[in-house]
Coordinates of C-alpha atoms and ligand atoms in Angstrom, one line a residue:
Chain A
X169 CA -81.0 4.9 5.0
X170 CA -80.6 7.1 8.0
X171 CA -77.1 7.7 9.2
X172 CA -75.7 7.9 12.7
X173 CA -76.4 10.9 14.8
X174 CA -73.9 12.3 17.2
X175 CA -74.6 14.8 19.9
X176 CA -72.5 16.6 22.5
X177 CA -73.7 18.8 25.3
X178 CA -71.6 21.4 27.1
X179 CA -70.9 21.5 30.8
X180 CA -74.0 21.6 33.0
X181 CA -74.5 24.4 35.5
X182 CA -74.4 21.9 38.2
X183 CA -70.9 20.8 37.2
X184 CA -69.9 24.4 36.9
X185 CA -71.1 25.5 40.4
X186 CA -69.9 22.4 42.2
X187 CA -66.6 22.3 40.4
X188 CA -66.1 26.1 40.9
X189 CA -66.6 25.8 44.7
X190 CA -64.3 22.8 44.9
X191 CA -61.5 24.5 42.8
X192 CA -61.8 27.6 44.9
X193 CA -61.7 25.8 48.2
X194 CA -58.9 23.5 47.0
X195 CA -56.8 26.4 45.8
X196 CA -57.3 28.3 49.0
X197 CA -56.3 25.2 51.0
X198 CA -53.2 24.5 48.8
X199 CA -51.9 28.1 49.0
X200 CA -53.1 28.7 52.6
X201 CA -49.9 30.3 53.8
X202 CA -50.0 32.8 51.0
X203 CA -53.7 33.5 51.1
X204 CA -54.7 33.4 54.8
X205 CA -54.9 37.0 56.1
X206 CA -53.7 36.0 59.6
X207 CA -51.8 33.3 61.4
X208 CA -54.5 30.7 62.2
X209 CA -52.9 29.9 65.5
X210 CA -52.1 33.5 66.7
X211 CA -54.2 34.2 69.8
X212 CA -54.9 37.8 70.8
X213 CA -57.2 38.3 73.7
X214 CA -57.7 42.0 72.7
X215 CA -59.4 40.8 69.5
X216 CA -61.6 38.0 70.9
X217 CA -65.0 37.4 69.4
X218 CA -64.8 40.0 66.7
X219 CA -67.9 39.8 64.5
X220 CA -67.8 39.4 60.7
X221 CA -67.0 42.4 58.5
X222 CA -70.5 43.7 57.9
X223 CA -71.4 44.0 61.7
X224 CA -70.5 46.8 64.1
X225 CA -67.3 46.3 65.9
X226 CA -65.6 44.4 63.0
X227 CA -61.9 44.9 62.6
X228 CA -60.4 45.0 59.1
X229 CA -58.3 42.1 58.2
X230 CA -60.6 39.7 60.2
X231 CA -63.2 39.2 57.5
X232 CA -65.2 36.5 59.2
X233 CA -64.5 37.6 62.7
X234 CA -62.5 35.8 65.4
X235 CA -63.1 33.1 68.0
X236 CA -63.1 33.3 71.7
X237 CA -59.3 33.2 71.8
X238 CA -59.0 36.0 69.2
X239 CA -57.9 33.7 66.3
X240 CA -59.0 34.7 62.8
X241 CA -61.8 32.5 61.7
X242 CA -61.3 32.8 57.9
X243 CA -57.6 31.8 58.3
X244 CA -58.6 28.9 60.4
X245 CA -61.2 27.7 57.8
X246 CA -58.6 28.0 55.0
X247 CA -56.0 26.0 56.9
X248 CA -58.7 23.6 58.1
X249 CA -59.4 22.9 54.4
X250 CA -56.0 21.4 54.0
X251 CA -56.7 18.5 56.3
X252 CA -60.2 18.2 54.9
X253 CA -58.9 17.8 51.3
X254 CA -56.0 15.6 52.2
X255 CA -58.4 13.2 54.1
X256 CA -60.9 13.5 51.3
X257 CA -58.5 12.5 48.5
X258 CA -56.5 9.9 50.3
X259 CA -59.3 8.1 52.1
X260 CA -61.8 8.2 49.2
X261 CA -59.2 7.0 46.7
X262 CA -58.1 4.1 48.9
X263 CA -61.7 3.1 49.6
X264 CA -62.4 3.4 45.9
X265 CA -59.5 1.2 44.7
X266 CA -60.2 -1.5 47.2
X267 CA -64.0 -1.5 46.9
X268 CA -64.1 -1.2 43.1
X269 CA -61.6 -3.9 42.5
X270 CA -63.3 -6.4 44.8
X271 CA -66.7 -5.4 43.4
X272 CA -65.6 -5.9 39.8
X273 CA -64.1 -9.3 40.6
X274 CA -67.2 -10.4 42.5
X275 CA -69.7 -9.2 39.9
X276 CA -67.8 -10.4 36.9
X277 CA -66.5 -13.7 38.0
X278 CA -69.4 -14.7 40.3
X279 CA -69.2 -18.1 41.8
X280 CA -67.1 -18.6 45.0
X281 CA -65.2 -15.3 44.5
X282 CA -68.6 -13.5 44.7
X283 CA -69.8 -15.5 47.6
X284 CA -66.6 -14.8 49.5
X285 CA -66.5 -11.1 48.9
X286 CA -70.2 -10.6 49.4
X287 CA -70.0 -12.4 52.8
X288 CA -67.2 -10.0 53.9
X289 CA -69.3 -7.0 52.8
X290 CA -72.3 -8.3 54.7
X291 CA -70.2 -8.7 57.9
X292 CA -68.7 -5.2 57.4
X293 CA -72.0 -3.5 56.9
X294 CA -73.3 -4.9 60.2
X295 CA -71.2 -2.4 62.1
X296 CA -72.6 1.2 62.4
X297 CA -70.0 3.2 60.4
X298 CA -69.5 6.1 62.7
X299 CA -69.1 3.9 65.8
X300 CA -66.7 1.7 63.7
X301 CA -64.7 4.8 62.8
X302 CA -64.4 6.0 66.4
X303 CA -63.4 2.5 67.5
X304 CA -60.8 2.2 64.8
X305 CA -59.2 5.5 65.5
X306 CA -59.2 4.7 69.2
X307 CA -57.3 1.5 68.4
X308 CA -55.0 3.0 65.7
X309 CA -54.3 6.2 67.7
X310 CA -55.3 9.6 66.6
X311 CA -53.5 11.3 63.7
X312 CA -54.0 12.0 60.1
X313 CA -53.0 8.6 58.8
X314 CA -55.3 6.7 61.2
X315 CA -58.3 8.9 60.1
X316 CA -57.5 8.1 56.5
X317 CA -57.1 4.4 57.2
X318 CA -60.3 4.3 59.2
X319 CA -62.4 5.9 56.5
X320 CA -60.9 3.6 53.8
X321 CA -61.4 0.5 55.8
X322 CA -65.0 1.3 56.6
X323 CA -66.2 2.7 53.3
X324 CA -64.8 0.4 50.7
X325 CA -68.1 -1.6 50.9
X326 CA -70.0 1.3 49.4
X327 CA -68.0 0.9 46.2
X328 CA -68.0 -2.8 46.3
X329 CA -71.8 -3.2 46.5
X330 CA -72.6 -0.8 43.6
X331 CA -69.8 -1.9 41.3
X332 CA -70.6 -5.6 41.9
X333 CA -74.2 -5.2 40.9
X334 CA -73.2 -3.3 37.8
X335 CA -70.5 -5.6 36.8
X336 CA -72.9 -8.5 37.2
X337 CA -75.4 -7.1 34.9
X338 CA -72.7 -6.3 32.3
X339 CA -71.3 -9.8 32.6
X340 CA -74.6 -11.2 31.3
X341 CA -74.5 -9.1 28.2
X342 CA -74.0 -10.6 24.8
X343 CA -70.9 -8.5 24.0
X344 CA -69.1 -10.3 26.8
X345 CA -70.0 -13.6 25.2
X346 CA -68.8 -12.3 21.8
X347 CA -65.5 -11.4 23.3
X348 CA -65.2 -14.9 24.8
X349 CA -65.8 -16.4 21.3
X350 CA -63.2 -14.1 19.8
X351 CA -60.7 -15.6 22.2
X352 CA -60.3 -13.0 24.9
X353 CA -59.4 -14.2 28.4
X354 CA -61.6 -13.5 31.4
X355 CA -59.3 -10.9 33.0
X356 CA -58.9 -9.2 29.6
X357 CA -62.6 -9.0 29.2
X358 CA -63.1 -7.7 32.7
X359 CA -60.7 -4.9 32.2
X360 CA -61.3 -4.0 28.6
X361 CA -65.0 -4.5 28.2
X362 CA -66.7 -4.4 31.6
X363 CA -64.5 -1.8 33.4
X364 CA -65.4 1.0 31.0
X365 CA -69.1 0.3 31.7
X366 CA -68.8 0.7 35.5
X367 CA -66.3 3.6 35.3
X368 CA -69.0 6.4 35.4
X369 CA -70.4 4.9 38.6
X370 CA -66.9 4.6 40.1
X371 CA -66.2 8.3 39.4
X372 CA -69.6 9.4 40.8
X373 CA -69.0 7.3 43.9
X374 CA -65.5 8.5 44.3
X375 CA -66.6 12.1 44.4
X376 CA -69.4 11.4 46.7
X377 CA -67.1 9.5 49.0
X378 CA -64.8 12.5 49.2
X379 CA -67.7 14.5 50.6
X380 CA -68.4 11.7 53.1
X381 CA -64.8 11.6 54.1
X382 CA -64.9 15.3 54.8
X383 CA -67.9 14.8 57.1
X384 CA -66.4 11.8 58.8
X385 CA -63.2 13.7 59.5
X386 CA -65.2 16.6 60.8
X387 CA -67.2 14.2 63.1
X388 CA -63.9 12.7 64.3
X389 CA -62.4 16.0 65.1
X390 CA -65.6 17.1 66.7
X391 CA -65.3 14.3 69.2
X392 CA -61.6 15.1 69.5
X393 CA -60.4 11.9 67.8
X394 CA -58.9 13.3 64.7
X395 CA -55.6 15.2 64.4
X396 CA -54.4 15.7 67.9
X397 CA -52.3 18.8 67.3
X398 CA -53.5 22.4 67.4
X399 CA -53.9 22.5 63.7
X400 CA -57.4 23.8 62.9
X401 CA -59.8 21.4 61.3
X402 CA -63.4 22.1 60.3
X403 CA -64.7 19.7 62.8
X404 CA -62.6 21.2 65.7
X405 CA -63.7 24.7 64.8
X406 CA -67.3 23.6 64.8
X407 CA -66.8 22.0 68.2
X408 CA -65.4 25.2 69.6
X409 CA -68.1 27.3 67.9
X410 CA -70.7 25.2 69.6
X411 CA -69.4 26.3 73.0
X412 CA -69.7 30.0 72.2
X413 CA -72.8 29.9 70.1
X414 CA -74.6 32.6 72.2
X415 CA -71.6 35.0 72.2
X416 CA -70.2 34.4 68.7
X417 CA -72.6 32.5 66.4
X418 CA -70.3 33.0 63.4
X419 CA -67.7 30.6 64.8
X420 CA -70.2 27.8 64.4
X421 CA -72.1 29.0 61.3
X422 CA -69.2 29.7 58.9
X423 CA -67.5 26.3 59.3
X424 CA -70.9 24.6 59.0
X425 CA -71.6 26.4 55.7
X426 CA -68.2 25.6 54.4
X427 CA -68.6 22.0 55.3
X428 CA -72.0 21.7 53.8
X429 CA -71.1 23.5 50.6
X430 CA -68.0 21.2 50.1
X431 CA -69.9 18.0 50.8
X432 CA -72.8 19.0 48.5
X433 CA -70.3 20.1 45.8
X434 CA -68.5 16.8 45.9
X435 CA -71.8 14.8 45.5
X436 CA -73.1 17.1 42.7
X437 CA -69.7 17.1 41.0
X438 CA -69.8 13.3 41.0
X439 CA -73.2 13.1 39.5
X440 CA -72.3 15.7 36.9
X441 CA -69.1 13.8 36.0
X442 CA -71.1 10.5 35.7
X443 CA -73.4 12.1 33.2
X444 CA -70.4 13.3 31.2
X445 CA -68.6 10.0 31.3
X446 CA -71.7 7.9 30.4
X447 CA -72.0 7.7 26.6
X448 CA -75.7 7.2 26.8
X449 CA -76.6 10.0 29.2
X450 CA -74.2 12.4 27.6
Chain B
X35 CA -62.7 -32.5 2.3
X36 CA -63.9 -32.4 5.9
X37 CA -67.0 -30.7 6.9
X38 CA -66.8 -27.2 8.2
X39 CA -68.7 -28.2 11.2
X40 CA -69.7 -31.6 12.4
X41 CA -71.6 -32.4 15.6
X42 CA -71.8 -36.1 16.4
X43 CA -74.5 -37.3 18.9
X44 CA -74.2 -34.4 21.3
X45 CA -76.1 -34.6 24.6
X46 CA -76.2 -32.1 27.3
X47 CA -77.8 -32.0 30.8
X48 CA -79.4 -29.1 32.7
X49 CA -78.7 -28.8 36.4
X50 CA -82.0 -30.4 37.2
X51 CA -80.9 -33.5 35.3
X52 CA -83.1 -32.9 32.3
X53 CA -81.6 -33.5 28.9
X54 CA -81.6 -30.3 26.7
X55 CA -79.8 -31.9 23.8
X56 CA -80.6 -35.5 22.8
X57 CA -77.8 -37.0 20.7
X58 CA -77.8 -34.2 18.3
X59 CA -75.9 -34.8 15.0
X60 CA -75.6 -32.3 12.3
X61 CA -73.0 -31.1 9.7
X62 CA -72.4 -28.0 7.8
X63 CA -70.3 -28.2 4.6
X64 CA -68.0 -25.4 3.6
X65 CA -69.9 -22.5 2.0
X66 CA -73.3 -24.0 2.9
X67 CA -76.2 -22.5 4.8
X68 CA -77.8 -25.0 7.2
X69 CA -81.0 -23.8 8.9
X70 CA -81.7 -25.1 12.4
X71 CA -85.5 -24.7 13.0
X72 CA -87.5 -25.5 16.0
X73 CA -89.9 -23.8 18.4
X74 CA -88.8 -21.7 21.3
X75 CA -87.0 -23.8 24.0
X76 CA -86.0 -26.6 21.6
X77 CA -82.3 -26.0 22.3
X78 CA -81.2 -24.2 19.2
X79 CA -79.2 -21.6 21.1
X80 CA -77.8 -24.3 23.3
X81 CA -76.3 -26.0 20.2
X82 CA -74.7 -22.8 19.0
X83 CA -73.3 -22.0 22.5
X84 CA -71.9 -25.5 22.9
X85 CA -69.9 -25.3 19.7
X86 CA -68.7 -21.8 20.4
X87 CA -67.6 -22.8 23.8
X88 CA -69.8 -20.4 25.8
X89 CA -72.3 -22.8 27.4
X90 CA -73.4 -21.6 30.8
X91 CA -71.4 -23.4 33.5
X92 CA -74.5 -25.2 34.8
X93 CA -75.1 -27.0 31.5
X94 CA -73.0 -30.2 31.2
X95 CA -72.1 -31.9 28.0
X96 CA -72.3 -35.6 28.7
X97 CA -71.5 -37.1 25.3
X98 CA -70.7 -36.3 21.8
X99 CA -68.1 -34.7 19.6
X100 CA -67.8 -31.4 17.9
X101 CA -65.4 -30.9 15.0
X102 CA -64.5 -27.6 13.4
X103 CA -62.8 -28.3 10.0
X104 CA -62.0 -31.8 11.1
X105 CA -60.5 -30.8 14.5
X106 CA -62.1 -32.4 17.5
X107 CA -62.7 -29.6 20.0
X108 CA -62.5 -31.7 23.2
X109 CA -59.1 -33.1 22.1
X110 CA -57.6 -29.6 22.2
X111 CA -56.5 -27.9 25.4
X112 CA -58.5 -24.8 26.5
X113 CA -56.2 -22.3 24.9
X114 CA -55.9 -24.0 21.6
X115 CA -59.7 -24.5 21.5
X116 CA -60.2 -20.8 22.2
X117 CA -57.8 -19.9 19.4
X118 CA -59.4 -22.2 17.0
X119 CA -62.9 -21.0 17.7
X120 CA -61.8 -17.4 17.6
X121 CA -60.1 -17.8 14.3
X122 CA -62.6 -20.0 12.4
X123 CA -66.0 -19.0 13.8
X124 CA -68.1 -16.0 14.6
X125 CA -71.5 -15.2 16.0
X126 CA -74.3 -13.0 14.7
X127 CA -76.3 -12.7 17.9
X128 CA -80.0 -12.3 18.3
X129 CA -80.2 -9.0 20.3
X130 CA -78.3 -6.2 18.7
X131 CA -78.9 -4.1 21.9
X132 CA -76.7 -6.0 24.2
X133 CA -74.3 -7.5 21.7
X134 CA -72.4 -4.2 21.4
X135 CA -70.5 -2.6 24.3
X136 CA -72.4 0.6 25.1
X137 CA -69.3 2.3 26.5
X138 CA -67.0 1.8 23.6
X139 CA -67.1 3.3 20.2
X140 CA -67.9 1.0 17.3
X141 CA -64.5 1.4 15.7
X142 CA -62.2 0.1 18.4
X143 CA -64.8 -2.5 19.3
X144 CA -64.6 -4.0 15.8
X145 CA -60.9 -3.5 15.0
X146 CA -59.8 -4.9 18.4
X147 CA -61.0 -8.4 17.3
X148 CA -59.1 -8.3 14.0
X149 CA -55.9 -7.2 15.7
X150 CA -56.4 -10.0 18.3
X151 CA -57.5 -12.8 16.0
X152 CA -55.5 -12.2 12.9
X153 CA -52.6 -10.3 14.4
X154 CA -53.1 -7.4 12.0
X155 CA -51.9 -3.9 12.5
X156 CA -54.5 -1.4 13.7
X157 CA -54.4 0.4 10.4
X158 CA -55.0 -2.7 8.3
X159 CA -57.8 -3.7 10.6
X160 CA -59.4 -0.3 10.4
X161 CA -59.3 -0.4 6.6
X162 CA -60.9 -3.9 6.6
X163 CA -63.7 -2.8 8.9
X164 CA -64.5 0.2 6.8
X165 CA -64.7 -2.1 3.7
X166 CA -67.1 -4.4 5.6
X167 CA -69.2 -1.5 6.8
X168 CA -69.4 -0.5 3.2
X169 CA -70.5 -4.0 2.2
X170 CA -73.4 -3.8 4.7
X171 CA -74.4 -0.5 3.0
X172 CA -73.4 2.2 5.4
X173 CA -73.0 5.3 3.3
X174 CA -70.4 6.8 5.7
X175 CA -68.4 4.0 7.4
X176 CA -65.9 6.5 8.8
X177 CA -68.7 8.2 10.8
X178 CA -70.1 4.9 12.1
X179 CA -66.7 4.0 13.5
X180 CA -66.8 7.0 15.7
X181 CA -70.3 6.3 17.0
X182 CA -71.4 4.8 20.3
X183 CA -73.9 1.9 19.9
X184 CA -76.8 4.0 21.2
X185 CA -76.3 6.4 18.4
X186 CA -77.3 3.7 15.9
X187 CA -80.8 2.2 15.2
X188 CA -81.5 -1.4 15.8
X189 CA -81.1 -2.3 12.2
X190 CA -77.9 -0.3 11.9
X191 CA -76.5 -2.2 14.9
X192 CA -77.4 -5.5 13.4
X193 CA -75.6 -4.5 10.2
X194 CA -72.6 -3.5 12.3
X195 CA -72.7 -7.0 13.9
X196 CA -72.9 -8.7 10.5
X197 CA -69.9 -6.7 9.3
X198 CA -68.1 -7.7 12.5
X199 CA -68.9 -11.4 12.0
X200 CA -67.6 -11.5 8.5
X201 CA -64.6 -9.2 9.0
X202 CA -62.1 -11.8 10.2
X203 CA -63.2 -14.2 7.4
X204 CA -64.4 -17.0 9.6
X205 CA -65.2 -20.4 7.9
X206 CA -68.4 -20.7 9.9
X207 CA -70.9 -18.2 11.3
X208 CA -73.5 -19.1 13.8
X209 CA -76.5 -16.7 13.2
X210 CA -78.8 -17.0 16.1
X211 CA -82.2 -15.6 15.1
X212 CA -80.4 -12.5 13.8
X213 CA -83.7 -10.9 12.7
X214 CA -86.2 -11.6 15.4
X215 CA -85.5 -8.4 17.4
X216 CA -86.1 -6.2 14.3
X217 CA -89.2 -5.0 12.6
X218 CA -90.4 -6.7 9.4
X219 CA -89.1 -4.3 6.8
X220 CA -85.6 -4.3 8.4
X221 CA -85.7 -8.1 8.7
X222 CA -85.8 -8.5 4.9
X223 CA -83.0 -6.1 4.4
X224 CA -80.8 -7.9 7.0
X225 CA -81.6 -11.3 5.6
X226 CA -80.6 -10.1 2.1
X227 CA -77.4 -8.7 3.5
X228 CA -76.5 -11.9 5.2
X229 CA -77.3 -13.9 2.1
X230 CA -75.2 -11.6 0.0
X231 CA -72.2 -11.6 2.2
X232 CA -72.4 -15.3 2.6
X233 CA -72.3 -15.8 -1.1
X234 CA -69.5 -13.3 -1.7
X235 CA -67.3 -14.6 1.1
X236 CA -68.2 -18.3 0.8
X237 CA -68.8 -18.6 4.5
X238 CA -70.7 -21.5 5.9
X239 CA -73.6 -20.5 8.2
X240 CA -75.6 -22.4 10.8
X241 CA -78.7 -20.3 10.7
X242 CA -80.9 -20.6 13.8
X243 CA -84.5 -19.6 13.3
X244 CA -88.1 -20.6 14.1
X245 CA -89.4 -19.1 10.9
X246 CA -89.8 -21.6 8.0
X247 CA -90.2 -18.7 5.6
X248 CA -86.7 -17.6 6.4
X249 CA -85.5 -21.2 6.0
X250 CA -86.9 -21.4 2.5
X251 CA -85.2 -18.1 1.5
X252 CA -81.7 -18.6 2.9
X253 CA -80.7 -22.2 3.4
X254 CA -79.8 -25.2 1.3
X255 CA -80.1 -27.7 4.2
X256 CA -82.4 -27.9 7.2
X257 CA -82.3 -29.7 10.5
X258 CA -85.6 -29.7 12.4
X259 CA -85.2 -29.7 16.2
X260 CA -87.8 -30.6 18.7
X261 CA -87.1 -30.8 22.5
X262 CA -83.3 -31.1 21.8
X263 CA -83.7 -33.9 19.3
X264 CA -83.2 -33.6 15.5
X265 CA -86.4 -35.1 14.2
X266 CA -85.7 -34.5 10.5
X267 CA -82.9 -33.3 8.3
X268 CA -83.0 -32.8 4.6
X269 CA -82.3 -30.5 1.6
X270 CA -84.5 -27.4 2.0
X271 CA -86.3 -28.0 -1.3
X272 CA -86.9 -31.6 -0.5
X273 CA -88.2 -30.8 3.0
X274 CA -90.8 -28.4 1.7
X275 CA -91.7 -30.7 -1.2
X276 CA -92.0 -33.9 0.8
X277 CA -91.7 -33.5 4.6
X278 CA -91.1 -36.9 6.2
X279 CA -91.7 -36.4 9.8
X280 CA -95.3 -35.5 11.0
X281 CA -93.9 -32.7 13.2
X282 CA -92.2 -31.1 10.1
X283 CA -95.5 -31.5 8.2
X284 CA -97.4 -29.8 11.0
X285 CA -94.8 -27.0 11.2
X286 CA -95.1 -26.3 7.5
X287 CA -98.9 -26.4 7.7
X288 CA -98.7 -23.9 10.6
X289 CA -96.6 -21.4 8.6
X290 CA -98.6 -18.6 7.1
X291 CA -98.4 -18.3 3.3
X292 CA -98.0 -14.8 1.9
X293 CA -100.6 -15.6 -0.8
X294 CA -103.3 -16.7 1.7
X295 CA -102.1 -15.8 5.2
X296 CA -105.1 -16.9 7.2
X297 CA -106.7 -19.8 5.4
X298 CA -103.7 -22.2 5.9
X299 CA -102.9 -21.0 9.4
X300 CA -103.5 -23.7 12.0
X301 CA -101.6 -24.7 15.2
X302 CA -99.5 -27.8 15.3
X303 CA -101.8 -30.8 15.6
X304 CA -102.4 -32.3 19.1
X305 CA -101.9 -35.9 17.9
X306 CA -98.6 -34.9 16.3
X307 CA -97.4 -33.5 19.6
X308 CA -98.5 -36.5 21.5
X309 CA -96.6 -38.7 19.0
X310 CA -93.5 -36.6 19.5
X311 CA -93.7 -36.8 23.3
X312 CA -93.9 -40.6 23.1
X313 CA -91.0 -40.6 20.6
X314 CA -88.8 -38.5 22.9
X315 CA -89.8 -40.6 25.9
X316 CA -88.9 -43.8 24.0
X317 CA -85.6 -42.3 22.9
X318 CA -84.8 -41.3 26.5
X319 CA -85.5 -44.8 27.7
X320 CA -83.3 -46.4 25.1
X321 CA -80.5 -44.0 25.7
X322 CA -77.8 -44.8 28.1
X323 CA -75.1 -42.2 28.9
X324 CA -71.7 -43.5 27.9
X325 CA -70.3 -43.1 31.4
X326 CA -73.4 -43.6 33.3
Ligands
ATP552 N1 -78.7 -21.1 31.7 C1 -79.6 -22.0 31.6 N2 -79.8 -22.8 32.7 C2 -80.7 -23.8 32.7 N3 -81.5 -24.0 31.7 C3 -81.4 -23.3 30.6 C4 -80.4 -22.2 30.5 N4 -80.5 -21.6 29.3 C5 -81.5 -22.3 28.6 N5 -82.1 -23.3 29.4 C6 -83.1 -24.2 29.0 O1 -82.7 -24.9 27.9 C7 -83.7 -25.1 26.9 C8 -83.2 -24.7 25.6 O2 -83.0 -23.4 25.5 P1 -82.5 -22.6 24.2 O3 -82.2 -21.2 24.6 O4 -81.4 -23.4 23.5 O5 -83.8 -22.6 23.3 P2 -84.0 -22.0 21.8 O6 -84.3 -23.2 21.0 O7 -82.8 -21.2 21.5 O8 -85.3 -21.1 22.0 P3 -85.6 -19.7 21.5 O9 -86.2 -19.8 20.1 O10 -86.6 -19.2 22.4 O11 -84.4 -18.9 21.5 C9 -84.9 -24.3 27.4 O12 -85.8 -25.3 27.9 C10 -84.4 -23.5 28.5 O13 -85.3 -23.4 29.5
MG553 MG1 -82.5 -19.1 21.2

């Protein structure tokens, strides 16, 4: 009689690369005051539009050059990462908790709970998300917490839809019935049996949502609706860079690259984690 | 001594108003194997689900009683009923693929139930499970406990499910076509295991199948179900020796013999089916729901 086989795979390169970038960016943002070579707010008109270090006219200590007010671009990107990560974690986690909980309940219990929750999701999805966000921030007032609330309030439906569908297919499985026969209650089964099955998707979506939150925050600060102080954010740096694209391309290009790398890393990291968490894919 | 399971004139309705179960009565004595045969859609699974309390919400029981060891299920409140069903019964399901939770290791999945049902310590439950896995012929139970379901073959999974069903020493096991999802060689092994454990543990089994060959091998009693109605019930030996109902006779005739698999193979006779349809229609006409 053949016996069970067990297999384990190491970390995939995808997980390494994406995780590596995220850890690097997160560490830089966390220790920004220690790491940033310059004060991100210090203006110096003598140093305006310095090019990055490999071009003629670069100044040492200003690795990625300066913007039109003579502020160090690298330092601004590092400090901008703080807001990006705060928004990413806070907004994505809130959206995830609300959306996954409602999705799990709708999918597992079905019936009127499902009809009620699904109807709300339908109504929610009728609004174009970016417009919805701008509207919400306009109502709530600009500021870090409004941005976080706006993203959570809009994006919980992403979690809700996916988790509902998965919970629903799990609820039909025979193991759920066996648990009923063994005397487990509905809520117990939902948490103990169904939740572990949807967890890989929750994790993947959570990571993806962090990337989305970074973009939304950038869009909001691009249109000047995010953090109203002078603190640099990736979106506001991009907005400034756009104005001086012909004189100093780097002010636009570096924040864009940073943004794209971060968003991509979040989504790839999520997919990689899902594969790790899923006992079948692993 | 009261029967392990007794079902008295159980009727159930589908949402479209059609009767799926037509005054079904059957009993399983302690330690006895009763086969429940019938073609696909006859309502065999429905009976099992009804007594285990997991009927789909849309299916409504309109009359009848179900007693587990003399206790009338509908007289108990929901919690007491769950406890009774959990402690006295177990299910060996048809499809070993979806009957195990793919995200949990076999060990915790199995021990959980014992801790819950019998109030055992984790350690004791673990020991018990290893003993049962040994009984279903796993060479290395310790290893199986650490596996995820997808790391086991279909036959291995079904053996795990058999072990799980017997682990809490239920009085009654409902085995719902436990071998149909498996290939023929594995089927025989699984049947033998169920028969062996049944004998050793003295468990009563309601064995659902559409295979008369299996009925002959494993059961002492048979109920023949057609369109939700028990058309014949008898001792297994008597049923094969002298089937009373024309449908039973036709079923037996339609079962391939291993000695001469093709010669005796013929579909159930048209006139028999017509007779059955008339019989069912007559029964439906005569039948009045108790609270109609
Ligand atoms: N959830 C449901 N809602 C409505 N009708 C159902 C449902 N489940 C089963 N039925 C119907 O009830 C009847 C009996 O089904 P059941 O599953 O008990 O048959 P069975 O004898 O177990 O057949 P098989 O051998 O194929 O498993 C069938 O006609 C089926 O169409
Ligand atoms: Mg069935």
